[in-house]
Structures are given as structure tokens and as C-alpha cells.
Short mmCIF file of C-alpha atoms in Angstrom, two decimals:
data_model
loop_
_atom_site.label_atom_id
_atom_site.label_comp_id
_atom_site.label_asym_id
_atom_site.label_seq_id
_atom_site.Cartn_x
_atom_site.Cartn_y
_atom_site.Cartn_z
CA MET A 230 -0.66 36.22 -84.77
CA VAL A 231 -0.48 33.00 -86.75
CA GLU A 232 -3.38 30.68 -86.02
CA VAL A 233 -2.17 27.17 -85.21
CA LYS A 234 -4.61 24.42 -86.14
CA VAL A 235 -4.53 21.41 -83.86
CA SER A 236 -5.95 18.29 -85.46
CA GLU A 237 -8.30 16.20 -83.38
CA SER A 238 -6.48 13.15 -82.03
CA ARG A 239 -8.39 9.88 -81.94
CA ASP A 240 -7.66 6.77 -79.95
CA LEU A 241 -6.91 4.29 -82.73
CA THR A 242 -7.16 1.29 -80.42
CA ARG A 243 -10.87 2.04 -80.01
CA ILE A 244 -11.63 1.96 -83.73
CA GLU A 245 -12.76 -1.53 -84.61
CA ARG A 246 -14.33 -2.84 -87.78
CA ILE A 247 -17.05 -5.42 -87.24
CA GLY A 248 -16.84 -8.03 -89.98
CA ALA A 249 -19.06 -10.95 -90.92
CA HIS A 250 -16.92 -13.36 -88.87
CA SER A 251 -15.39 -11.01 -86.27
CA HIS A 252 -17.23 -12.89 -83.48
CA ILE A 253 -15.33 -16.14 -84.23
CA ARG A 254 -12.60 -16.80 -81.61
CA GLY A 255 -11.95 -20.51 -82.28
CA LEU A 256 -13.71 -23.83 -82.91
CA GLY A 257 -15.34 -24.01 -79.46
CA LEU A 258 -14.01 -27.49 -78.57
CA ASP A 259 -12.99 -28.84 -75.17
CA SER A 260 -9.74 -30.72 -74.40
CA ALA A 261 -11.28 -34.00 -75.64
CA LEU A 262 -12.16 -32.32 -78.99
CA GLU A 263 -15.87 -32.45 -78.13
CA PRO A 264 -17.81 -29.39 -79.37
CA ARG A 265 -19.44 -27.19 -76.74
CA GLU A 266 -22.99 -26.03 -77.49
CA VAL A 267 -22.07 -22.32 -77.74
CA SER A 268 -18.41 -21.40 -77.41
CA GLU A 269 -15.86 -19.01 -78.98
CA GLY A 270 -18.59 -17.61 -81.25
CA MET A 271 -19.42 -21.03 -82.75
CA VAL A 272 -22.94 -22.47 -82.63
CA GLY A 273 -24.21 -25.85 -83.89
CA GLN A 274 -22.40 -27.76 -86.70
CA THR A 275 -21.12 -30.20 -84.05
CA THR A 276 -19.97 -32.91 -86.49
CA ALA A 277 -18.20 -30.45 -88.80
CA ARG A 278 -16.48 -28.70 -85.86
CA LYS A 279 -15.38 -32.05 -84.42
CA GLY A 280 -13.86 -33.00 -87.80
CA ALA A 281 -12.13 -29.61 -88.07
CA GLY A 282 -10.79 -30.07 -84.51
CA VAL A 283 -9.19 -33.41 -85.46
CA ILE A 284 -7.55 -31.71 -88.49
CA VAL A 285 -6.23 -28.87 -86.25
CA GLN A 286 -4.81 -31.41 -83.78
CA MET A 287 -3.00 -33.23 -86.61
CA VAL A 288 -1.68 -29.90 -87.95
CA LYS A 289 -0.22 -29.07 -84.52
CA GLU A 290 1.48 -32.47 -84.39
CA GLY A 291 2.78 -32.07 -87.97
CA LYS A 292 1.18 -35.35 -89.10
CA ILE A 293 -1.05 -34.28 -91.97
CA ALA A 294 1.14 -32.26 -94.38
CA GLY A 295 0.22 -32.67 -98.03
CA ARG A 296 -3.40 -33.64 -97.30
CA ALA A 297 -6.52 -31.80 -98.43
CA VAL A 298 -9.87 -31.17 -96.72
CA LEU A 299 -13.13 -30.06 -98.34
CA LEU A 300 -15.80 -28.09 -96.43
CA ALA A 301 -18.97 -28.69 -98.43
CA GLY A 302 -22.43 -27.39 -97.64
CA GLN A 303 -25.27 -25.07 -98.58
CA PRO A 304 -24.75 -21.26 -98.56
CA GLY A 305 -24.91 -19.77 -95.05
CA THR A 306 -24.05 -22.99 -93.16
CA GLY A 307 -20.81 -21.69 -91.60
CA LYS A 308 -18.05 -23.03 -93.88
CA THR A 309 -15.93 -19.85 -93.76
CA ALA A 310 -16.65 -19.54 -90.01
CA ILE A 311 -15.19 -23.03 -89.45
CA ALA A 312 -12.11 -22.11 -91.52
CA MET A 313 -11.70 -18.91 -89.42
CA GLY A 314 -12.09 -20.99 -86.25
CA MET A 315 -9.35 -23.35 -87.49
CA ALA A 316 -7.05 -20.36 -88.15
CA LYS A 317 -7.59 -19.04 -84.59
CA SER A 318 -7.12 -22.52 -83.01
CA ILE A 319 -3.89 -23.42 -84.82
CA GLY A 320 -1.69 -20.85 -83.05
CA LEU A 321 0.57 -17.96 -83.97
CA GLU A 322 3.62 -19.84 -85.26
CA THR A 323 1.73 -22.02 -87.74
CA PRO A 324 1.22 -20.09 -91.00
CA PHE A 325 -2.38 -19.70 -92.24
CA ALA A 326 -2.93 -18.28 -95.76
CA MET A 327 -6.43 -17.44 -96.97
CA MET A 328 -7.67 -16.69 -100.50
CA ALA A 329 -10.78 -16.91 -102.70
CA GLY A 330 -10.80 -19.00 -105.89
CA SER A 331 -11.74 -15.96 -107.99
CA GLU A 332 -8.62 -14.03 -106.82
CA LEU A 333 -6.37 -16.05 -109.16
CA PHE A 334 -8.02 -14.54 -112.23
CA SER A 335 -7.53 -10.92 -111.12
CA LEU A 336 -3.80 -11.08 -110.34
CA GLU A 337 -1.15 -9.84 -112.78
CA MET A 338 0.60 -13.20 -112.95
CA SER A 339 -0.12 -16.71 -114.17
CA LYS A 340 -2.61 -18.85 -112.21
CA THR A 341 0.00 -21.48 -111.36
CA GLU A 342 2.44 -18.82 -110.07
CA ALA A 343 -0.30 -17.29 -107.88
CA LEU A 344 -1.13 -20.76 -106.47
CA MET A 345 2.56 -21.53 -105.89
CA GLN A 346 3.00 -18.25 -103.96
CA ALA A 347 -0.11 -19.05 -101.88
CA PHE A 348 1.30 -22.54 -101.15
CA ARG A 349 4.65 -21.14 -100.02
CA LYS A 350 2.93 -18.52 -97.82
CA ALA A 351 1.43 -21.48 -95.93
CA ILE A 352 4.79 -23.22 -95.25
CA GLY A 353 6.82 -21.92 -92.31
CA VAL A 354 10.53 -22.34 -91.57
CA ARG A 355 11.76 -22.11 -87.97
CA ILE A 356 15.44 -21.13 -88.22
CA LYS A 357 17.66 -21.61 -85.15
CA GLU A 358 20.73 -19.42 -84.77
CA GLU A 359 23.36 -19.24 -82.01
CA THR A 360 24.68 -15.79 -81.13
CA GLU A 361 27.17 -14.34 -78.63
CA VAL A 362 25.31 -12.09 -76.18
CA ILE A 363 26.51 -9.84 -73.35
CA GLU A 364 23.72 -9.74 -70.77
CA GLY A 365 23.78 -7.87 -67.48
CA GLU A 366 22.53 -5.06 -65.24
CA VAL A 367 23.85 -1.55 -65.98
CA VAL A 368 25.77 -0.27 -62.94
CA GLU A 369 27.08 2.97 -64.46
CA ILE A 370 27.38 4.75 -67.82
CA GLN A 371 30.22 7.31 -68.11
CA ILE A 372 30.30 9.38 -71.30
CA ASP A 373 33.21 11.80 -71.91
CA ARG A 374 32.10 14.62 -74.15
CA PRO A 375 34.84 16.71 -75.88
CA ALA A 376 35.27 20.30 -74.61
CA VAL A 377 35.22 21.73 -78.13
CA ALA A 378 32.34 20.72 -80.42
CA GLY A 379 33.51 18.54 -83.30
CA ALA A 380 37.08 18.26 -81.93
CA ALA A 381 36.84 14.56 -81.20
CA SER A 382 34.24 11.84 -81.02
CA LYS A 383 32.54 10.90 -77.78
CA THR A 384 34.07 8.13 -75.68
CA GLY A 385 32.82 6.41 -72.58
CA LYS A 386 32.67 3.40 -70.31
CA LEU A 387 29.82 1.02 -69.50
CA THR A 388 29.84 -1.01 -66.28
CA LEU A 389 27.75 -4.20 -66.39
CA LYS A 390 27.26 -6.80 -63.67
CA THR A 391 25.63 -10.17 -63.04
CA THR A 392 25.12 -11.86 -59.66
CA GLU A 393 28.66 -13.29 -59.95
CA MET A 394 30.83 -10.75 -61.81
CA GLU A 395 31.23 -7.13 -62.89
CA THR A 396 33.08 -5.76 -65.95
CA VAL A 397 33.82 -2.35 -67.48
CA TYR A 398 33.50 -2.03 -71.30
CA ASP A 399 34.89 0.80 -73.45
CA LEU A 400 32.26 2.46 -75.62
CA GLY A 401 32.58 3.86 -79.14
CA ALA A 402 30.47 6.58 -80.76
CA LYS A 403 27.97 4.10 -82.26
CA MET A 404 27.35 2.29 -78.98
CA ILE A 405 26.94 5.62 -77.12
CA GLU A 406 24.36 6.67 -79.73
CA ALA A 407 22.51 3.35 -79.41
CA LEU A 408 22.43 3.59 -75.59
CA GLY A 409 21.09 7.15 -75.83
CA LYS A 410 18.46 6.16 -78.39
CA ASP A 411 17.12 3.37 -76.15
CA LYS A 412 17.37 5.66 -73.07
CA VAL A 413 19.42 3.09 -71.17
CA GLN A 414 20.26 4.15 -67.61
CA SER A 415 21.77 2.58 -64.53
CA GLY A 416 19.50 -0.11 -63.12
CA ASP A 417 18.33 -1.36 -66.54
CA VAL A 418 18.96 -4.99 -67.53
CA ILE A 419 20.19 -5.09 -71.14
CA ALA A 420 21.41 -7.60 -73.72
CA ILE A 421 23.99 -6.64 -76.39
CA ASP A 422 24.36 -8.78 -79.53
CA LYS A 423 28.13 -9.01 -80.13
CA ALA A 424 27.81 -9.56 -83.89
CA SER A 425 25.49 -6.65 -84.71
CA GLY A 426 25.90 -4.42 -81.64
CA LYS A 427 22.11 -4.32 -81.21
CA ILE A 428 20.98 -3.36 -77.70
CA THR A 429 17.79 -4.86 -76.22
CA LYS A 430 16.28 -3.55 -72.98
CA LEU A 431 15.02 -6.58 -71.02
CA GLY A 432 13.56 -4.53 -68.15
CA ARG A 433 14.46 -2.82 -64.88
CA SER A 434 16.30 -4.62 -62.09
CA PHE A 435 14.25 -5.70 -59.04
CA SER A 436 16.92 -4.08 -56.84
CA ARG A 437 15.73 -0.68 -58.18
CA SER A 438 12.01 -1.38 -57.67
CA ARG A 439 11.93 0.67 -54.45
CA ASP A 440 13.61 3.75 -55.95
CA TYR A 441 11.57 6.93 -56.09
CA ASP A 442 11.95 7.24 -59.88
CA ALA A 443 9.04 8.24 -62.09
CA MET A 444 7.91 4.95 -63.62
CA GLY A 445 4.88 4.10 -65.70
CA PRO A 446 2.68 1.02 -65.29
CA GLN A 447 4.38 -0.52 -68.35
CA THR A 448 7.76 -0.75 -66.54
CA LYS A 449 8.82 -4.39 -66.42
CA PHE A 450 10.97 -5.61 -63.51
CA VAL A 451 13.37 -8.53 -64.05
CA GLN A 452 15.97 -10.37 -61.97
CA CYS A 453 19.65 -9.47 -62.32
CA PRO A 454 21.18 -12.13 -64.69
CA ASN A 455 23.32 -14.84 -63.08
CA GLY A 456 26.47 -16.56 -64.33
CA GLU A 457 28.91 -14.96 -66.76
CA LEU A 458 28.26 -11.70 -68.62
CA GLN A 459 29.12 -13.21 -72.02
CA LYS A 460 27.01 -16.22 -73.05
CA ARG A 461 25.80 -18.07 -76.14
CA LYS A 462 22.06 -17.84 -76.80
CA GLU A 463 19.87 -19.66 -79.29
CA VAL A 464 17.68 -17.25 -81.28
CA VAL A 465 14.71 -18.62 -83.24
CA HIS A 466 13.33 -16.84 -86.33
CA CYS A 467 10.02 -17.89 -87.91
CA VAL A 468 9.51 -17.00 -91.59
CA THR A 469 7.50 -18.43 -94.49
CA LEU A 470 9.07 -19.88 -97.65
CA HIS A 471 7.37 -17.12 -99.67
CA GLU A 472 9.12 -14.44 -97.58
CA ILE A 473 12.50 -16.12 -98.23
CA ASP A 474 11.61 -16.28 -101.97
CA VAL A 475 10.80 -12.54 -102.08
CA ILE A 476 13.93 -11.50 -100.15
CA ASN A 477 16.19 -13.54 -102.44
CA SER A 478 14.54 -12.57 -105.73
CA ARG A 479 14.63 -8.76 -105.26
CA THR A 480 17.60 -6.38 -105.23
CA GLN A 481 16.26 -4.45 -102.22
CA GLY A 482 16.30 -7.60 -100.02
CA PHE A 483 13.82 -7.80 -97.13
CA LEU A 484 12.43 -4.34 -98.00
CA ALA A 485 10.75 -6.08 -100.97
CA LEU A 486 8.25 -7.50 -98.45
CA PHE A 487 6.88 -3.96 -97.92
CA THR A 488 6.65 -2.92 -101.57
CA GLY A 489 3.61 -5.17 -102.13
CA ASP A 490 4.44 -5.96 -105.77
CA THR A 491 6.22 -9.32 -105.57
CA GLY A 492 5.69 -10.28 -109.22
CA GLU A 493 6.63 -13.72 -110.57
CA ILE A 494 9.53 -15.53 -108.89
CA ARG A 495 11.86 -17.64 -111.03
CA ALA A 496 11.89 -21.42 -110.52
CA GLU A 497 15.73 -21.39 -110.16
CA VAL A 498 15.48 -19.11 -107.08
CA ARG A 499 12.95 -21.47 -105.46
CA GLU A 500 15.09 -24.54 -106.22
CA GLN A 501 18.17 -22.94 -104.59
CA ILE A 502 16.11 -21.95 -101.52
CA ASP A 503 14.61 -25.46 -101.20
CA THR A 504 18.13 -26.97 -101.42
CA LYS A 505 19.45 -24.60 -98.76
CA VAL A 506 16.48 -25.23 -96.43
CA ALA A 507 17.00 -29.00 -96.88
CA GLU A 508 20.67 -28.56 -95.87
CA TRP A 509 19.66 -26.57 -92.78
CA ARG A 510 17.16 -29.31 -91.84
CA GLU A 511 19.89 -31.98 -92.03
CA GLU A 512 22.24 -29.84 -89.91
CA GLY A 513 19.48 -29.25 -87.36
CA LYS A 514 19.50 -25.47 -87.98
CA ALA A 515 15.97 -25.30 -89.39
CA GLU A 516 12.60 -26.99 -88.99
CA ILE A 517 9.71 -27.02 -91.46
CA ILE A 518 6.28 -26.03 -90.10
CA PRO A 519 3.53 -27.13 -92.53
CA GLY A 520 0.76 -24.55 -92.29
CA VAL A 521 -2.75 -24.29 -93.76
CA LEU A 522 -3.88 -22.83 -97.09
CA PHE A 523 -7.63 -22.09 -97.21
CA ILE A 524 -9.22 -21.57 -100.65
CA ASP A 525 -12.84 -20.36 -100.54
CA GLU A 526 -15.11 -20.77 -103.62
CA VAL A 527 -12.90 -23.59 -104.92
CA HIS A 528 -15.42 -24.25 -107.75
CA MET A 529 -14.11 -21.01 -109.34
CA LEU A 530 -10.78 -22.72 -110.14
CA ASP A 531 -10.41 -24.21 -113.61
CA ILE A 532 -9.06 -27.60 -114.75
CA GLU A 533 -5.47 -26.23 -115.02
CA CYS A 534 -5.53 -25.10 -111.37
CA PHE A 535 -6.86 -28.48 -110.19
CA SER A 536 -4.12 -30.23 -112.19
CA PHE A 537 -1.50 -28.01 -110.50
CA LEU A 538 -2.96 -28.68 -107.02
CA ASN A 539 -2.87 -32.45 -107.67
CA ARG A 540 0.86 -32.25 -108.37
CA ALA A 541 1.69 -29.69 -105.65
CA LEU A 542 0.12 -31.82 -102.89
CA GLU A 543 2.64 -34.60 -103.63
CA ASN A 544 5.58 -32.29 -102.86
CA ASP A 545 7.64 -32.95 -99.68
CA MET A 546 7.00 -29.43 -98.42
CA ALA A 547 3.24 -29.14 -99.06
CA PRO A 548 0.89 -27.45 -96.55
CA ILE A 549 -2.55 -28.70 -95.51
CA LEU A 550 -5.05 -27.55 -98.11
CA VAL A 551 -8.56 -26.66 -96.89
CA VAL A 552 -11.07 -25.79 -99.62
CA ALA A 553 -14.73 -24.77 -99.39
CA THR A 554 -17.62 -24.78 -101.85
CA ASN A 555 -21.43 -24.41 -101.82
CA ARG A 556 -22.02 -25.94 -105.29
CA GLY A 557 -23.77 -29.23 -106.05
CA ILE A 558 -23.20 -31.21 -109.24
CA THR A 559 -21.91 -28.58 -111.64
CA THR A 560 -19.59 -28.08 -114.63
CA ILE A 561 -15.84 -28.10 -113.99
CA ARG A 562 -14.60 -24.70 -115.13
CA GLY A 563 -12.67 -24.96 -118.41
CA THR A 564 -14.37 -28.24 -119.48
CA ASN A 565 -17.79 -29.57 -120.52
CA TYR A 566 -17.75 -32.27 -117.81
CA LYS A 567 -19.97 -32.17 -114.73
CA SER A 568 -18.86 -33.46 -111.33
CA PRO A 569 -19.82 -33.08 -107.62
CA HIS A 570 -18.96 -29.58 -106.28
CA GLY A 571 -17.40 -28.64 -109.66
CA ILE A 572 -14.19 -30.49 -108.63
CA PRO A 573 -12.58 -33.19 -110.86
CA ILE A 574 -13.12 -36.75 -109.56
CA ASP A 575 -9.36 -37.52 -109.30
CA PHE A 576 -8.83 -34.45 -107.07
CA LEU A 577 -12.05 -35.12 -105.12
CA ASP A 578 -10.67 -38.58 -104.32
CA ARG A 579 -7.78 -36.99 -102.38
CA LEU A 580 -10.06 -34.91 -100.15
CA LEU A 581 -11.36 -35.59 -96.66
CA ILE A 582 -14.90 -34.15 -96.92
CA ILE A 583 -16.47 -32.31 -93.96
CA SER A 584 -20.16 -31.64 -94.56
CA THR A 585 -22.04 -28.70 -93.02
CA GLN A 586 -25.80 -28.91 -92.35
CA PRO A 587 -28.47 -26.13 -92.35
CA TYR A 588 -28.92 -24.46 -88.94
CA SER A 589 -31.95 -25.27 -86.80
CA GLU A 590 -34.28 -22.53 -85.49
CA GLU A 591 -32.65 -22.74 -82.05
CA ASP A 592 -29.14 -22.36 -83.56
CA ILE A 593 -30.25 -19.34 -85.64
CA ARG A 594 -31.59 -17.68 -82.45
CA LYS A 595 -28.23 -18.24 -80.66
CA ILE A 596 -26.23 -16.89 -83.63
CA LEU A 597 -28.45 -13.78 -83.77
CA ASP A 598 -27.87 -13.27 -80.01
CA ILE A 599 -24.09 -13.44 -80.56
CA ARG A 600 -24.26 -11.00 -83.51
CA CYS A 601 -26.38 -8.51 -81.50
CA GLY A 602 -23.71 -8.61 -78.77
CA GLU A 603 -20.87 -8.27 -81.31
CA GLU A 604 -22.50 -5.24 -82.96
CA ASP A 605 -23.40 -3.79 -79.52
CA ILE A 606 -27.11 -3.45 -80.36
CA ASP A 607 -29.92 -3.87 -77.78
CA VAL A 608 -32.74 -5.92 -79.31
CA SER A 609 -36.00 -6.75 -77.53
CA GLU A 610 -37.13 -10.38 -77.10
CA ASP A 611 -40.08 -9.94 -79.50
CA ALA A 612 -37.76 -8.48 -82.18
CA LYS A 613 -35.35 -11.43 -81.73
CA VAL A 614 -38.24 -13.90 -82.17
CA LEU A 615 -39.26 -12.11 -85.38
CA LEU A 616 -35.64 -12.04 -86.66
CA THR A 617 -35.34 -15.79 -85.92
CA LYS A 618 -38.55 -16.47 -87.88
CA ILE A 619 -37.21 -14.39 -90.80
CA GLY A 620 -33.90 -16.32 -90.62
CA VAL A 621 -35.71 -19.69 -90.81
CA GLU A 622 -37.95 -18.65 -93.72
CA THR A 623 -35.33 -16.75 -95.75
CA SER A 624 -31.65 -17.11 -94.82
CA LEU A 625 -29.39 -16.54 -91.80
CA ARG A 626 -27.32 -13.94 -93.69
CA TYR A 627 -30.43 -11.89 -94.49
CA ALA A 628 -31.54 -11.95 -90.83
CA ILE A 629 -28.04 -10.84 -89.68
CA ASN A 630 -28.08 -7.97 -92.22
CA LEU A 631 -31.43 -6.77 -90.80
CA ILE A 632 -29.89 -6.30 -87.29
CA THR A 633 -27.81 -3.25 -88.31
CA SER A 634 -30.58 -1.86 -90.55
CA ALA A 635 -33.13 -2.19 -87.73
CA SER A 636 -30.79 -0.41 -85.28
CA LEU A 637 -30.60 2.55 -87.70
CA ALA A 638 -34.41 2.59 -87.97
CA CYS A 639 -34.53 2.56 -84.14
CA GLN A 640 -32.13 5.54 -83.96
CA LYS A 641 -34.31 7.40 -86.47
CA ARG A 642 -37.32 7.22 -84.14
CA LYS A 643 -34.97 8.09 -81.19
CA GLY A 644 -35.45 4.72 -79.54
CA LYS A 645 -32.81 2.84 -77.50
CA VAL A 646 -33.95 -0.79 -77.97
CA VAL A 647 -34.74 -2.33 -81.36
CA GLU A 648 -38.41 -3.36 -81.37
CA MET A 649 -40.58 -5.45 -83.73
CA GLU A 650 -41.74 -2.31 -85.59
CA ASP A 651 -38.08 -1.53 -86.56
CA VAL A 652 -37.52 -5.06 -87.88
CA SER A 653 -40.86 -4.96 -89.78
CA ARG A 654 -39.93 -1.60 -91.32
CA VAL A 655 -36.55 -2.77 -92.68
CA TYR A 656 -38.12 -6.11 -93.74
CA GLU A 657 -40.43 -4.09 -96.02
CA LEU A 658 -37.58 -1.85 -97.24
CA PHE A 659 -35.06 -4.61 -98.06
CA TRP A 660 -36.23 -7.72 -99.87
CA ASP A 661 -34.83 -11.21 -99.53
CA VAL A 662 -34.06 -13.50 -102.48
CA LYS A 663 -37.42 -15.35 -102.37
CA ARG A 664 -39.57 -12.18 -102.52
CA SER A 665 -37.33 -10.63 -105.18
CA THR A 666 -37.58 -13.79 -107.33
CA GLN A 667 -41.35 -13.94 -106.88
CA TYR A 668 -41.66 -10.32 -108.00
CA LEU A 669 -39.49 -11.03 -111.06
CA MET A 670 -41.65 -14.04 -112.00
CA GLU A 671 -44.81 -11.88 -111.85
CA TYR A 672 -43.45 -8.91 -113.80
CA GLN A 673 -40.73 -10.56 -115.93
CA SER A 674 -42.36 -9.36 -119.18
CA GLN A 675 -41.70 -5.75 -118.16
CA TYR A 676 -37.94 -6.31 -117.77
CA MET A 677 -35.43 -6.15 -120.63
CA PHE A 678 -33.92 -9.35 -122.08
CA SER A 679 -36.00 -11.55 -119.78
CA GLU A 680 -35.56 -15.18 -120.88
CA GLY A 681 -38.73 -16.21 -119.07
CA ALA A 682 -40.96 -13.95 -121.19
CA THR A 683 -42.72 -15.42 -124.22
CA MET A 684 -42.34 -14.23 -127.82
CA GLU A 685 -45.88 -12.75 -127.76
CA ASP A 686 -44.92 -10.62 -124.75
CA ASP A 687 -41.82 -9.36 -126.57
CA GLU A 688 -43.85 -8.45 -129.68
CA ALA A 689 -46.48 -6.68 -127.55
CA ASN A 690 -43.73 -4.67 -125.79
CA MET A 691 -42.25 -3.68 -129.19
CA MET A 692 -45.67 -2.51 -130.44
CA VAL A 693 -46.05 -0.29 -127.36
#
């Protein structure tokens, strides 16, 4: 007997990865763009959230294309969280591209090309197309199979009806194969694209809802179409300019989107696409949807990138640029000049600046509550008070990191609720920046290449 090994099947829908901002569902604003105290995973930062809400509203109305917004604040004050909230609030059709400033220097292409591709990922095109469609309820499918295998191809007839008419269509081998593939049967409501022959199952007719057929809960019931069987329908496709660039610059067409390696795209290809899109706009076939490009750690960009961004924002088809930084007055990368946030003054002048403030003790407590719920960890009240105190004295990120560590310490002692002793244990195991720096200051002479150590210390170490 041959032993058959059956692999363990796992429900993939249950596997979720909890990220740093997975609890963010939106900006937490009401209909009047007023921030709620705790909503959609957002806590505090009322002024910054209100400003971001105004930007989102202008994005939806298409009134702010080609503008730039800066989220500036200390580390751990929720800049990326606000950007994530903006992405969730904008909607599905509006493109949202996200990247870090340091990414540009690790890509196998020029910095300006990488920025141009990021820009075009954040610009959507809604293309309208009219197609001839046959739409109706299947009354009967008759397929004549040849008596001898391979003697002749299959033929058949398809009877479709609406509330007003009924017609019989002759079927070829391809259509019979397509109907079989989609498991179309009498009582289904289908739509057939005349140009491509593509069959779409719209659902099951309400007239068949009382039949004693085996049906799953996912079965969708729809009304039998009215009017004529053959009708013109407007189909809307939403793509980004970058996707059109990739499709037109590669020999394998749209399959190039799945290869991953897009490489550099020639300027001539982009010019032709822009001209064609402009023609479609004039004819009313297409509509431009300016999206949002978010660049985190914008201080990592150099003077060449800032120069490119200055020029790109003046283009007719520019998205909204949202950048974030936690730097103060620092050197602009690629120069010897210092400026606020490490951004050149001429580019800074174009930006609407949204400032984020440090969280209060009450806000830190609420954020820790949300994170405990997100990570599905039971934490006692005393442990939460201690975590809040640690968050105030060190940083919010450090306190959030201790939640998971403390839960592991709790599991180790076979407990079910994280207590103060678990938090204290991991607080001793994992140091925060302040304690680590203090330790370095005390024992810097014992470390290699320590700039803080004096020459005498170095000589003494060499003697030893």
C-alpha cells in the first residue's frame, strides 16, 4: 500500500498580521469634519486630524491637485497614522501611493525615474467605454453532441428572455465551452459581451427562488431584466497612469504588471500616453482622478529630488503630495545648507504644514487600550497604569512594544491576564533609549571608538 500524505489545510482568512498601524480605520471625523475623541483607531491630535480631514474633502472634490502638505512633528506623534487614516478615508477609486524617502536610493533606477513612477501611480484615469451587451434570463440550453467522438464540433441553442421578449441564439463550440465553464443553467441571469463573447453570471432569477435546488448561502437572486435583450451599456475602467505606462512599454502587455520588474520607462512613451489621455478627456471618454502620494522620511531626499518635486508639482496632471518628517533644523542632503525639516526653503514655501503635538498621558492610556484590543491581549488595570507611566517617561512606541513582550512573559508563568510583574520583568529585560544612553555615558570608555572618551582613557585602554 502506498501511503498518501494529506497536508494540513489552514483557513487563510483567519491568518492576520498585526502591524504598527493595523488599528487605524480612518481619521475619526464626523460629517462636519470635527474630530471625535476616540474613533476609527485615532486618538488625540485633534488639530492635525481636522487639517487632514479638510485635505481629504478637497481631494474627493478634485480641488487640490498639484498641492503639497507636510506632516511635521516629533517621533511617535502619529504622523504615519494620520497618513494611513487619510488613505482609508479617501475611498477605493482614488489612488493612494505610499513610499519612504530612503527607498529611492535602493532602487535599480535613477532617483527622478523612481519619483516619476511614484507620481504616476498616484494619478488615476477613469475610462468610460460603451459596449453591446445581450442580457437576459436563461430559459433553456440545448447542446447537440456528435454521435461519434471527434466527428464534428458541438452545436447548440440558447434561449434567453426578458420581461418583454424571448429569443433563441445559435451557439458555437467556444460559447458552449464558456457556458460549461461558468456552469450556466436554466434560471440564471447572464450578460454576454458581443465584442469579446465574455459571459458574466449576474445571479439567479427570483422566479426560481422557490425551486428545490441545492443552493448555497452565496447564491444571489436578481430580477429578470426588462426591455430588449440587446442593449448598449457603459463600462467604466479605473487604472493608474503608471499601469498604462507599463502596459505600453513592455512587449508582454498587461502581463508586465505581474512581473514586478518595470524598469525605466522612456519619456516618449509617457508623452504619447499623456497626449492620448488628453484626447480622451476632450471627447468625454476619460476622466482624471488626482490621487495622493505619501512620502515618509522626506528629509532623506537630496537636493536633486526636491528640485524634481518642485517642477513635477506644476504639471497639469500632478497628484496631491503628502510628506512627513520628524527632523528639526538640519542639513539638506547633498548640500552644506541647513533649513527647517531638512527641506529647501523654496519647496517649503509650497507646503501646507500640519503640525503634530506630543500625546498627553490620557491619550497614551487610550492608545494603549486600543493596541491591547488589536493584539487581543488581556491586561489588568494596574499593568495598564504602569504601561501608561512608562509611555509618558520614555516613548509611546516603547510602551506599545512592551505589550506583546509582557504577554509572552505572562504565558511563560501560565497566566491569562498580563499583570504588573510581567510588565516590570520585560521593562528590566528591554531597555529604552534614555536608560541605554545613560549606560553608554557611564561606561563609554570601555566601548571601542567612543568619541566621548578622553585621550587619557584611550591610552590607559591601550596599556591594558
